[in-house]
Amino acid sequence: MRLVPCDDTLYDAIRMGNNTLARVMGVNVPKKWTEFRDTFTPSYHRWKAHPPLRDWWVYLVIYLPDNQLIGSCGYKGEPDANGMVEIGYEIMPTHRTIGLGTEAAKGLLDHAFTHNIVRKVSAHTLAEENASARILEKIGFAQIEDVNDPEEGLLWRWEIVKK
């Protein structure tokens, strides 16, 4: 697997459609590679307006054996004043259950902890035993608290502290 950071060229290609994205990246791009297509344009505008986000934003997930785009992952902004950053990830249903979500989450975690400013990484999952919860447990996160999100409902908050 390879995580490719989004830049101006990739954001533009995403907005132009899967055929353009496939040509620009040189990978296979399936029709439903993301469940969050509508978030890329607002993300791009925020990223352009705030250059410190460049290292703390969206990455595209390439599955190397198929040379295929299979999802996205990244951070929900730069580290806050307490040195905390939040991660999120998605893998296409066809490529789940083979460890790629774990690999993406671990890649984000490792990248975050290479920065001295980062002391803690957080994530949120639905408040139920599920694949995302198992991924976070597997890479060392602890479930910290329940959070009532106005859009998502009840969530579990997960954290891991830099050693």
Short mmCIF file of C-alpha atoms in Angstrom, two decimals:
data_model
loop_
_atom_site.label_atom_id
_atom_site.label_comp_id
_atom_site.label_asym_id
_atom_site.label_seq_id
_atom_site.Cartn_x
_atom_site.Cartn_y
_atom_site.Cartn_z
CA MET A 1 0.00 0.00 0.00
CA ARG A 2 1.10 3.57 -0.64
CA LEU A 3 -0.28 6.79 0.84
CA VAL A 4 -0.10 9.68 -1.61
CA PRO A 5 -0.52 13.20 -0.20
CA CYS A 6 -3.04 15.32 -2.09
CA ASP A 7 -1.56 18.37 -3.75
CA ASP A 8 -3.01 20.97 -6.12
CA THR A 9 -2.76 18.62 -9.09
CA LEU A 10 -4.53 15.74 -7.34
CA TYR A 11 -7.28 17.94 -5.90
CA ASP A 12 -7.92 19.34 -9.39
CA ALA A 13 -7.96 15.82 -10.86
CA ILE A 14 -10.43 14.63 -8.21
CA ARG A 15 -12.73 17.51 -9.05
CA MET A 16 -12.48 16.73 -12.79
CA GLY A 17 -13.50 13.10 -12.31
CA ASN A 18 -12.18 9.57 -12.06
CA ASN A 19 -10.83 9.37 -15.63
CA THR A 20 -8.68 12.46 -15.10
CA LEU A 21 -7.57 11.25 -11.67
CA ALA A 22 -6.57 7.88 -13.17
CA ARG A 23 -4.48 9.58 -15.89
CA VAL A 24 -2.79 11.97 -13.44
CA MET A 25 -1.97 9.29 -10.88
CA GLY A 26 -1.27 6.44 -13.29
CA VAL A 27 -3.51 4.11 -11.28
CA ASN A 28 -6.86 2.37 -11.71
CA VAL A 29 -9.65 4.48 -10.24
CA PRO A 30 -12.90 2.63 -9.59
CA LYS A 31 -16.20 4.47 -9.71
CA LYS A 32 -16.85 4.23 -5.95
CA TRP A 33 -13.34 4.67 -4.49
CA THR A 34 -14.60 7.09 -1.82
CA GLU A 35 -17.76 7.64 0.18
CA PHE A 36 -16.73 11.25 0.78
CA ARG A 37 -16.41 12.77 -2.70
CA ASP A 38 -18.48 15.80 -1.69
CA THR A 39 -15.94 16.73 0.99
CA PHE A 40 -12.96 17.10 -1.36
CA THR A 41 -13.89 20.53 -2.77
CA PRO A 42 -14.40 22.20 0.65
CA SER A 43 -11.25 20.44 1.88
CA TYR A 44 -9.32 21.79 -1.08
CA HIS A 45 -10.45 25.37 -0.42
CA ARG A 46 -9.48 25.13 3.25
CA TRP A 47 -6.13 23.57 2.32
CA LYS A 48 -5.40 26.36 -0.20
CA ALA A 49 -6.32 29.10 2.28
CA HIS A 50 -4.27 27.65 5.14
CA PRO A 51 -0.80 26.40 4.03
CA PRO A 52 0.12 24.83 7.43
CA LEU A 53 -2.47 22.14 6.61
CA ARG A 54 -0.32 20.84 3.78
CA ASP A 55 1.22 18.12 5.97
CA TRP A 56 -2.00 17.51 7.91
CA TRP A 57 -4.70 16.84 5.40
CA VAL A 58 -5.76 14.25 2.81
CA TYR A 59 -3.87 11.22 1.51
CA LEU A 60 -5.05 8.85 -1.21
CA VAL A 61 -4.65 5.11 -0.57
CA ILE A 62 -3.18 3.04 -3.41
CA TYR A 63 -3.31 -0.74 -3.25
CA LEU A 64 -0.09 -1.70 -5.04
CA PRO A 65 -0.91 -5.27 -6.19
CA ASP A 66 -3.86 -3.90 -8.23
CA ASN A 67 -2.35 -0.44 -8.83
CA GLN A 68 -5.73 0.82 -7.67
CA LEU A 69 -7.03 3.77 -5.67
CA ILE A 70 -9.00 2.18 -2.81
CA GLY A 71 -9.75 5.02 -0.41
CA SER A 72 -8.50 8.03 1.44
CA CYS A 73 -7.21 8.91 4.86
CA GLY A 74 -5.72 11.82 6.67
CA TYR A 75 -5.93 14.28 9.48
CA LYS A 76 -8.80 16.53 10.47
CA GLY A 77 -6.49 19.52 10.62
CA GLU A 78 -3.11 20.38 12.05
CA PRO A 79 -2.11 19.61 15.66
CA ASP A 80 -3.89 21.76 18.21
CA ALA A 81 -2.29 23.81 21.02
CA ASN A 82 -2.09 20.65 23.17
CA GLY A 83 -0.23 18.72 20.47
CA MET A 84 -3.22 16.59 19.48
CA VAL A 85 -4.21 15.63 15.94
CA GLU A 86 -7.18 13.54 14.80
CA ILE A 87 -7.05 10.85 12.11
CA GLY A 88 -9.69 9.36 9.82
CA TYR A 89 -9.57 6.70 7.12
CA GLU A 90 -11.74 4.86 4.62
CA ILE A 91 -11.11 1.77 2.52
CA MET A 92 -13.42 0.57 -0.27
CA PRO A 93 -15.60 -2.37 0.80
CA THR A 94 -13.92 -4.64 -1.79
CA HIS A 95 -10.57 -4.18 -0.05
CA ARG A 96 -11.61 -4.38 3.59
CA THR A 97 -10.70 -7.21 5.99
CA ILE A 98 -7.19 -7.69 4.59
CA GLY A 99 -5.39 -5.24 6.89
CA LEU A 100 -5.34 -2.14 4.69
CA GLY A 101 -7.35 0.01 7.11
CA THR A 102 -4.90 -0.95 9.85
CA GLU A 103 -1.97 -0.14 7.58
CA ALA A 104 -3.43 3.27 6.67
CA ALA A 105 -4.21 4.17 10.29
CA LYS A 106 -0.74 3.02 11.42
CA GLY A 107 0.87 5.07 8.64
CA LEU A 108 -0.99 8.19 9.81
CA LEU A 109 -0.07 7.50 13.43
CA ASP A 110 3.62 6.94 12.63
CA HIS A 111 3.72 10.08 10.49
CA ALA A 112 2.09 12.17 13.21
CA PHE A 113 4.55 11.01 15.87
CA THR A 114 7.55 11.96 13.72
CA HIS A 115 6.61 15.59 14.49
CA ASN A 116 7.83 16.86 17.85
CA ILE A 117 4.72 18.99 18.31
CA VAL A 118 2.42 15.92 18.31
CA ARG A 119 1.86 14.42 21.76
CA LYS A 120 -1.45 12.63 21.16
CA VAL A 121 -3.49 11.24 18.28
CA SER A 122 -7.25 10.82 18.45
CA ALA A 123 -9.97 9.20 16.36
CA HIS A 124 -13.71 8.65 16.56
CA THR A 125 -15.80 5.60 15.70
CA LEU A 126 -19.45 4.74 15.95
CA ALA A 127 -20.24 3.69 19.53
CA GLU A 128 -20.23 -0.03 18.77
CA GLU A 129 -17.85 -2.88 18.22
CA ASN A 130 -16.89 -2.59 14.56
CA ALA A 131 -13.94 -2.82 12.17
CA SER A 132 -12.73 0.72 12.88
CA ALA A 133 -12.76 0.12 16.63
CA ARG A 134 -10.75 -3.11 16.13
CA ILE A 135 -8.24 -1.27 13.94
CA LEU A 136 -7.67 1.41 16.57
CA GLU A 137 -7.35 -1.17 19.37
CA LYS A 138 -4.90 -3.19 17.28
CA ILE A 139 -2.52 -0.23 16.83
CA GLY A 140 -2.62 0.82 20.49
CA PHE A 141 -5.46 3.34 20.83
CA ALA A 142 -7.59 3.31 23.99
CA GLN A 143 -11.29 4.15 24.08
CA ILE A 144 -11.48 7.32 26.20
CA GLU A 145 -15.07 8.52 26.28
CA ASP A 146 -18.48 8.66 24.65
CA VAL A 147 -19.17 11.76 22.58
CA ASN A 148 -22.57 12.92 21.37
CA ASP A 149 -21.99 14.34 17.88
CA PRO A 150 -24.85 16.45 16.51
CA GLU A 151 -24.53 14.87 13.03
CA GLU A 152 -23.31 11.34 13.76
CA GLY A 153 -24.98 10.62 17.11
CA LEU A 154 -23.15 8.70 19.81
CA LEU A 155 -19.45 8.14 19.07
CA TRP A 156 -16.51 6.64 20.90
CA ARG A 157 -13.43 8.83 21.24
CA TRP A 158 -10.11 7.03 20.99
CA GLU A 159 -6.62 8.30 21.87
CA ILE A 160 -3.03 7.22 21.91
CA VAL A 161 -0.28 9.18 23.63
CA LYS A 162 3.27 9.47 22.30
CA LYS A 163 5.71 7.41 24.32
#
